[in-house]
Each structure stands twice: as structure tokens, then as C-alpha cells.
CSV table of C-alpha atoms in Angstrom, one decimal:
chain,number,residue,atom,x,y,z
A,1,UNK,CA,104.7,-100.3,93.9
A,2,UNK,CA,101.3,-101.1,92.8
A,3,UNK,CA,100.9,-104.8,91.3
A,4,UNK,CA,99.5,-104.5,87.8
A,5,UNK,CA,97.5,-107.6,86.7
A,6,UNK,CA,96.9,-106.8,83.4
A,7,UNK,CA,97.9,-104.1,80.6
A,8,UNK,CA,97.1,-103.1,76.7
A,9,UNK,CA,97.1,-99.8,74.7
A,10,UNK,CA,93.5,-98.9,76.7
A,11,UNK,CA,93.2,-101.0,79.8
A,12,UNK,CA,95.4,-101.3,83.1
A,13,UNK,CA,94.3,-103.6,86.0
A,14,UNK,CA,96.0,-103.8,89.1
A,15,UNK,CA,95.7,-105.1,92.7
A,16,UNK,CA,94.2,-102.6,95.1
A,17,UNK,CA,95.3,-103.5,98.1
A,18,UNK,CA,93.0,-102.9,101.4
A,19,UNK,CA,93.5,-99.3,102.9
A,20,UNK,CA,94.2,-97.5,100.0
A,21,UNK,CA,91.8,-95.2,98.6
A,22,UNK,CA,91.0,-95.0,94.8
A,23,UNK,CA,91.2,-91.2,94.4
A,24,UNK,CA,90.4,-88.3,96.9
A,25,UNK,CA,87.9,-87.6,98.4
A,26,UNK,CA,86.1,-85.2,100.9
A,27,UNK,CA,85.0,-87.8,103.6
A,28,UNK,CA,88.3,-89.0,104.0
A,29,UNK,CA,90.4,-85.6,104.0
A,30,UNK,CA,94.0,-86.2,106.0
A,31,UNK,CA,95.0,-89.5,103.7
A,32,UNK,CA,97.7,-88.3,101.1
A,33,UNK,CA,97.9,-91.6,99.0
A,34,UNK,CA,95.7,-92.7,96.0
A,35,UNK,CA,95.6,-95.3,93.5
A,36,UNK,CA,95.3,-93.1,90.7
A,37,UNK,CA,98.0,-90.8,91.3
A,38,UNK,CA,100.1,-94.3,92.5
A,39,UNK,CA,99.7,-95.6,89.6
A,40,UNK,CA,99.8,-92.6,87.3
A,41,UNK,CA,103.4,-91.9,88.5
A,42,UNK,CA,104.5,-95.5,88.8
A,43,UNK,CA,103.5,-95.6,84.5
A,44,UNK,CA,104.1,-91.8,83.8
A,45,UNK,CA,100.9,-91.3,82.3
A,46,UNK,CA,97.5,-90.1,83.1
A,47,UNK,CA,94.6,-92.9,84.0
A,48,UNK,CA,91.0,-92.5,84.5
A,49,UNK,CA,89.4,-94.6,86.7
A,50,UNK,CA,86.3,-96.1,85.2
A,51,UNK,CA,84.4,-97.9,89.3
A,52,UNK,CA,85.6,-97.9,92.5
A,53,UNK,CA,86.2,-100.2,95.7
A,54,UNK,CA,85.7,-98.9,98.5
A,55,UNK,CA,88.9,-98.2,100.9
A,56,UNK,CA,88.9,-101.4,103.0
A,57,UNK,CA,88.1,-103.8,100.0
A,58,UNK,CA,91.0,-105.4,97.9
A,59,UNK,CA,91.5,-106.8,94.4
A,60,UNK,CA,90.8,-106.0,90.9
A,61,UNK,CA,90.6,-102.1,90.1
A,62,UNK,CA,90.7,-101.1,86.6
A,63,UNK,CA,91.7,-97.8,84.8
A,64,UNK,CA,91.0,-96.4,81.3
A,65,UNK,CA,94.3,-94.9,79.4
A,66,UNK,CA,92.4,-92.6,77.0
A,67,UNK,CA,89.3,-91.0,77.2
A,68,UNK,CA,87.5,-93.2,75.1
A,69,UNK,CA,88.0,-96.2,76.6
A,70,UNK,CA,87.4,-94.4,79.9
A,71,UNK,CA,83.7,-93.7,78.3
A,72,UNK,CA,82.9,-97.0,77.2
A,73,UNK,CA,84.1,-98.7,80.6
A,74,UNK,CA,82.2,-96.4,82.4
A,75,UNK,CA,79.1,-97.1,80.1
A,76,UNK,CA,79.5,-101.0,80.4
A,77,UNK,CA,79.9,-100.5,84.3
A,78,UNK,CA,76.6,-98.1,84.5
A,79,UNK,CA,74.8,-101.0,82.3
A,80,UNK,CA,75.6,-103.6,84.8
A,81,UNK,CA,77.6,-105.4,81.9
A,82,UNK,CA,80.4,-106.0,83.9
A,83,UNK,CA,80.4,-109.0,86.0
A,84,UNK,CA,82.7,-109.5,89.1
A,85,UNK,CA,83.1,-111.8,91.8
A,86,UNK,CA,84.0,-111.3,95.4
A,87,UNK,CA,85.4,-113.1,98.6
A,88,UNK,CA,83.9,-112.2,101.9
A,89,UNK,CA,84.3,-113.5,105.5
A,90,UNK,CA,81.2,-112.9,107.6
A,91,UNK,CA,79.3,-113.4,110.5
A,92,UNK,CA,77.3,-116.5,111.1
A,93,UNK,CA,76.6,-119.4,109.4
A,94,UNK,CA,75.2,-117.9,105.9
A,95,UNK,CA,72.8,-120.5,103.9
A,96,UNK,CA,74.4,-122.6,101.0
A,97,UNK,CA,73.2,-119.8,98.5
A,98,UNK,CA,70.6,-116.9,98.2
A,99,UNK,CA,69.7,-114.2,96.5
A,100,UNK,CA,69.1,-111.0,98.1
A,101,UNK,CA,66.4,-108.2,96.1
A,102,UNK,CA,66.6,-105.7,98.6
A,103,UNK,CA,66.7,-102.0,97.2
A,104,UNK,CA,69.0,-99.6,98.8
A,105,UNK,CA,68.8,-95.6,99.4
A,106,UNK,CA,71.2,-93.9,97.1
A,107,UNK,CA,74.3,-92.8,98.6
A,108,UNK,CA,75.7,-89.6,97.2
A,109,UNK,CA,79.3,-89.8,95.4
A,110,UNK,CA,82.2,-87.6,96.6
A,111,UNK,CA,81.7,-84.8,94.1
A,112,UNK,CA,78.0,-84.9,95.0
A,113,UNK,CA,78.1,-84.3,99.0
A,114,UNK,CA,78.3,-80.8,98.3
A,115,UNK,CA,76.0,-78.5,96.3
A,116,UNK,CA,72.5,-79.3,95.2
A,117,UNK,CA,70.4,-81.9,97.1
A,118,UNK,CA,70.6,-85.7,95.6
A,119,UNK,CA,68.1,-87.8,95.1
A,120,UNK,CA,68.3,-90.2,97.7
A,121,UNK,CA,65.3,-92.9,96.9
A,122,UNK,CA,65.8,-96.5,97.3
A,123,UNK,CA,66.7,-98.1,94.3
A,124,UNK,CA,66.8,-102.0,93.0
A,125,UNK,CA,69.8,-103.7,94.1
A,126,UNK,CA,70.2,-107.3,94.0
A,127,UNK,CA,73.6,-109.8,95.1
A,128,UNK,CA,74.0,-113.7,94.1
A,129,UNK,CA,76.2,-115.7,97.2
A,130,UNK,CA,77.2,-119.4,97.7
A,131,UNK,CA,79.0,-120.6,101.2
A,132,UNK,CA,82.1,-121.7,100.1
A,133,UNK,CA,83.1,-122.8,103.8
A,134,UNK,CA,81.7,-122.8,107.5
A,135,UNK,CA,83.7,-122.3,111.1
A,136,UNK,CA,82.2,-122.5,114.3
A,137,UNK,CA,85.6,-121.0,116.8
A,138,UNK,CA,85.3,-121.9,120.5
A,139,UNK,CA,85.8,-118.1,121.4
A,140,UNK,CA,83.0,-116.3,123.0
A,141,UNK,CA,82.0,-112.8,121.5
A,142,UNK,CA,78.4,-112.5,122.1
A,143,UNK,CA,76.3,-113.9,124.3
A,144,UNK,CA,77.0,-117.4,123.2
A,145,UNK,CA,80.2,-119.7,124.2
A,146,UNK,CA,81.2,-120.0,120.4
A,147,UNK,CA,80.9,-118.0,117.2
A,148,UNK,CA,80.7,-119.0,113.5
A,149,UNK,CA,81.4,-117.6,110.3
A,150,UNK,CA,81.2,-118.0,106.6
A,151,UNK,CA,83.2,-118.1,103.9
A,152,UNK,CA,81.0,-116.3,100.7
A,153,UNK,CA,81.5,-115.8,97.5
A,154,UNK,CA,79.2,-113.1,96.3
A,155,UNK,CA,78.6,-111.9,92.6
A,156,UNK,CA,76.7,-108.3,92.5
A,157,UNK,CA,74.1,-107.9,89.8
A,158,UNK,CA,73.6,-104.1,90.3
A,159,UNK,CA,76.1,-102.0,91.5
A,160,UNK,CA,74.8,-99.5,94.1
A,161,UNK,CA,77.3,-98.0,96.6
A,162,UNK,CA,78.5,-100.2,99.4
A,163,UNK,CA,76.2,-102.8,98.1
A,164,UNK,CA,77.8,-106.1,99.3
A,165,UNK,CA,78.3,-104.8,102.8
A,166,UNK,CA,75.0,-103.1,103.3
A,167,UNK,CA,73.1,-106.5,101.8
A,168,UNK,CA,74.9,-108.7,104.0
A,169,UNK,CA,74.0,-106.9,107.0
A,170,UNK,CA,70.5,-106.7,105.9
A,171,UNK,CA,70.3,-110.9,106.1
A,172,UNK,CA,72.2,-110.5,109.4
A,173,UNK,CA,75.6,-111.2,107.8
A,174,UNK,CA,78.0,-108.6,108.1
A,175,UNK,CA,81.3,-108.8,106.6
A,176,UNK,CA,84.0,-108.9,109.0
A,177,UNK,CA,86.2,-105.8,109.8
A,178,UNK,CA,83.1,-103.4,108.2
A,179,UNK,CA,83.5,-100.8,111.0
A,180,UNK,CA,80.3,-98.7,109.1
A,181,UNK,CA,78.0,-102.2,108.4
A,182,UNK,CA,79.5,-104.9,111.0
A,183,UNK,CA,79.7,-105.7,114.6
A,184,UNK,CA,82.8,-104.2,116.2
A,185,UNK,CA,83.0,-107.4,119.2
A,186,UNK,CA,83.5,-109.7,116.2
A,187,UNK,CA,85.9,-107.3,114.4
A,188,UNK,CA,87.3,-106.7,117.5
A,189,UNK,CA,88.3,-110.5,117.8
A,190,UNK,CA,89.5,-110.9,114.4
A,191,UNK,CA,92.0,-108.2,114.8
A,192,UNK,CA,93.2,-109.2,118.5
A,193,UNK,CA,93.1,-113.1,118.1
A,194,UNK,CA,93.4,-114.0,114.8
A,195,UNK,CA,96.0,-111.1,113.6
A,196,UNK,CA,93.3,-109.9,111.2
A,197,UNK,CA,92.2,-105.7,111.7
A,198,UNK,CA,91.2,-105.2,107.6
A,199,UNK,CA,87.9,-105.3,106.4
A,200,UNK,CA,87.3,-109.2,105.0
A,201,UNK,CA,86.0,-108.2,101.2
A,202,UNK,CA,88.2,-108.9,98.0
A,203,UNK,CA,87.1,-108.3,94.2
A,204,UNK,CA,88.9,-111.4,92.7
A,205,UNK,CA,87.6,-111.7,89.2
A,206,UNK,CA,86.2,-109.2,86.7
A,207,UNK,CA,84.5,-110.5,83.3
A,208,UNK,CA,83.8,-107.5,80.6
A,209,UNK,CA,84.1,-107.1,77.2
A,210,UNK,CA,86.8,-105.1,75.8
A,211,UNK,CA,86.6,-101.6,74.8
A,212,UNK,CA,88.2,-101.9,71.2
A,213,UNK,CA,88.8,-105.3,70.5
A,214,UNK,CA,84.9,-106.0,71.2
A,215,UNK,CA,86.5,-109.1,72.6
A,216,UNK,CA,86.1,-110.8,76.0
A,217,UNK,CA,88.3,-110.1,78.7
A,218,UNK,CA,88.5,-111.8,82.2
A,219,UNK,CA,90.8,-110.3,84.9
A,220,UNK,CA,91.6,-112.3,88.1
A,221,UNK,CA,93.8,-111.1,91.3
A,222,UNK,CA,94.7,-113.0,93.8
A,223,UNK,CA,94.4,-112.6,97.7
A,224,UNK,CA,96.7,-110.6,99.8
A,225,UNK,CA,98.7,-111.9,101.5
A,226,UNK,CA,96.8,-111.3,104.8
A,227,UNK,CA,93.5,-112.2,103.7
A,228,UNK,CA,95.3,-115.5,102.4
A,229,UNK,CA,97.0,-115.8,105.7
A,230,UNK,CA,93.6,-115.9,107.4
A,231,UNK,CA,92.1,-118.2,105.5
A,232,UNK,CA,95.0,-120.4,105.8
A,233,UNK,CA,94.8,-120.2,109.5
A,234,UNK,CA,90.8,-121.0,109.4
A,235,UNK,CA,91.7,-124.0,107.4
A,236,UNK,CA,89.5,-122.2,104.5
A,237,UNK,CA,92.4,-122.2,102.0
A,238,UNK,CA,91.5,-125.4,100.1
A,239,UNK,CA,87.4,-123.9,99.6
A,240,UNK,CA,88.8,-121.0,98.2
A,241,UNK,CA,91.4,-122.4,96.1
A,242,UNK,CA,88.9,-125.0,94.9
A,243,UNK,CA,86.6,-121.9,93.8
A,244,UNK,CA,89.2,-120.7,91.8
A,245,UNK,CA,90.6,-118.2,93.8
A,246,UNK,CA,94.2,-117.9,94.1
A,247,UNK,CA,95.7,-117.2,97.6
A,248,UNK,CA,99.0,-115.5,98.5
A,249,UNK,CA,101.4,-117.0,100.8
């Protein structure tokens, strides 16, 4: 059963947990499970999803109940008036905080990879990211006889597909577990060492304003329970919790 983190007449958050696609779609054509029909059955009414995470990234997803409020989400999230926070776990030790203005080819949506050609120019993109916490593990994965990560929190101002993990490759910080954007050696030794095979990216707080009430409306989730378990095990758990972030154990 999905966890629901928040519900009114128009609005339903809930935890998406990692693996679990948000609807169906052509690239991924053998999985059978999606949040919206999840959750549509586990309320026994129809939701409209109003953004996405991708399949391998946890926390906050929200839905629409009626068509209305499914318009005005979707025009507050095309307006970049929705602000949300993530958790990442990457490669190297990543600089106190940055911005990153790097623009980034369009990727086509589902529904667009067939028919007409998309328009595929680059197009602005910029992501906000503080260290939260550093680890240099005496495990050698590369060339050298230990490796280091980072702890991030990263705050999107634009929202262009796979964003976060194609901007933290481009400053030679992949996220950890991105089989697409990342190095397979260090996902490799998260999963085989450290009990860890998901993709290290959580949405854990969403700020927007609501859709009738014209009031604000912040949304938080907390870590699951393997992502927590990780940090935990990194001695990461106090950075995080002293960022807000609430872990799972």
C-alpha cells in the first residue's frame, strides 16, 4: 500500500518509493505496476498526475483529484512555481555549494517518442546544491586506493527532464546507482558492499501554493528506509536529520 503524506478535496501526496514507475510508458514496456493506477485503486477514485519522478528516484509525488486542480498544478509546475528539495549521494567530494546554468537538450516525453519529430534544442536549466556531508571509504574503485562521496542537497530551479542527474554528471558528480548518468564501478560497490543497488535521489520536500485555498502548502516525506539505512551506515544520518530531513529506521 502506497503511503499517502497528505490529502484534501483536490490534492493527494504520497511517497513514491524507488522502482516504481509513475504511469506507463513505452520505454519501459514489461513492468505491470504504476503509481497512478496504485493509488487510484488503493482510494477508488481517478487521479491525475500533475510531474513526475523518474523510476529510480523516491519521495514526494503528487496527484490532482479533479480536473481543475489537475490544470492549475500542472500550470504552477510548467511556471517553475513549485519549489522542491532533494537528497542525493554522489561521487566525489562536491564543493560546499554551487550553482550549475548549464542548458540541456530536450528529452522527448513518453507520448512524444512516437509521431512527429520534437524539438530537441538545449534549453536553460539551472540546480542550487549545498554538501550536507563528506566520506572518503578506504575501498578502491578506480584507479585510486580510496573513494569519496557527498552528501547534497539540491533544489532545481527549472525543471527539464532528468535534470539533477544529468547536471551532476556534467560537474563530474554523478548520483550514485544512475545506471544512464553514473559510473557503474561505484554503483557497483554500493550495491555489493554497502547493501545499496537503488539509484541515491529522494524528493523530500515540495513548497506550492494551493490550488483553491490560494494558500501555501509544504509537503515533506521522509527517507526509505534503505536510503536511511545507508546513510545511517555512512554515519550521514545526523547531516541529514539536521537539514531537516526525516530518515526511516
Amino acid at each position: 500500500m502506497l503511503q499517502i503524506l497528505y490529502r484534501d478535496d483536490q490534492l493527494i501526496a504520497i511517497q513514491k518509493p524507488a522502482g516504481l514507475l509513475v504511469h506507463r510508458t513505452v520505454l519501459d514496456r514489461n513492468e505491470t505496476r504504476f503509481a497512478i493506477q496504485l493509488l487510484r485503486d488503493q482510494i477508488g477514485q481517478r487521479v491525475y498526475p500533475v510531474h513526475r519522478l523518474d523510476k529510480g528516484t523516491s519521495g514526494v509525488l503528487l496527484f490532482a483529484l479533479d480536473k481543475d486542480a489537475s490544470r492549475e498544478m500542472s500550470w504552477q509546475f510548467e511556471r517553475q512555481q513549485v519549489a522542491k528539495r532533494y537528497l542525493a549521494v554522489v561521487r566525489g567530494h562536491a564543493d560546499d555549494a554551487g550553482h550549475i546554468d548549464h542548458p540541456l537538450s530536450r528529452r522527448p516525453d513518453d507520448l512524444e517518442w512516437i509521431g512527429e519529430k520534437v524539438e530537441t534544442a538545449p534549453q536553460p536549466a539551472q540546480t542550487d546544491y549545498r554538501t550536507l556531508a563528506r566520506i572518503e571509504l578506504p575501498i578502491a574503485v578506480e584507479r585510486y586506493p580510496t573513494s569519496r562521496y557527498s552528501l547534497v542537497e539540491l533544489a532545481p530551479l527549472t525543471g527539464r527532464r532528468h535534470q539533477l542527474r544529468r547536471h551532476l554528471k556534467h560537474i563530474a558528480h554523478p548520483i550514485i546507482g544512475d545506471s544512464t548518468h553514473g559510473k557503474g564501478r561505484h554503483n557497483r560497490m554500493f550495491a555489493e558492499q554497502l547493501d545499496c543497488a537503488r539509484m541515491l535521489l529522494a524528493c523530500v520536500e515540495m513548497r506550492l501554493t494551493h490550488p483553491v485555498t490560494v494558500q501555501p502548502l509544504r509537503l515533506d516525506c521522509p527517507l526509505e528506509e534503505n536510503f536511511s539505512a545507508l546513510l545511517t551506515r555512512l554515519g550521514w544520518a545526523d547531516a541529514a536529520r539536521a537539514a531537516g530531513i526525516e530518515l526511516t529506521i
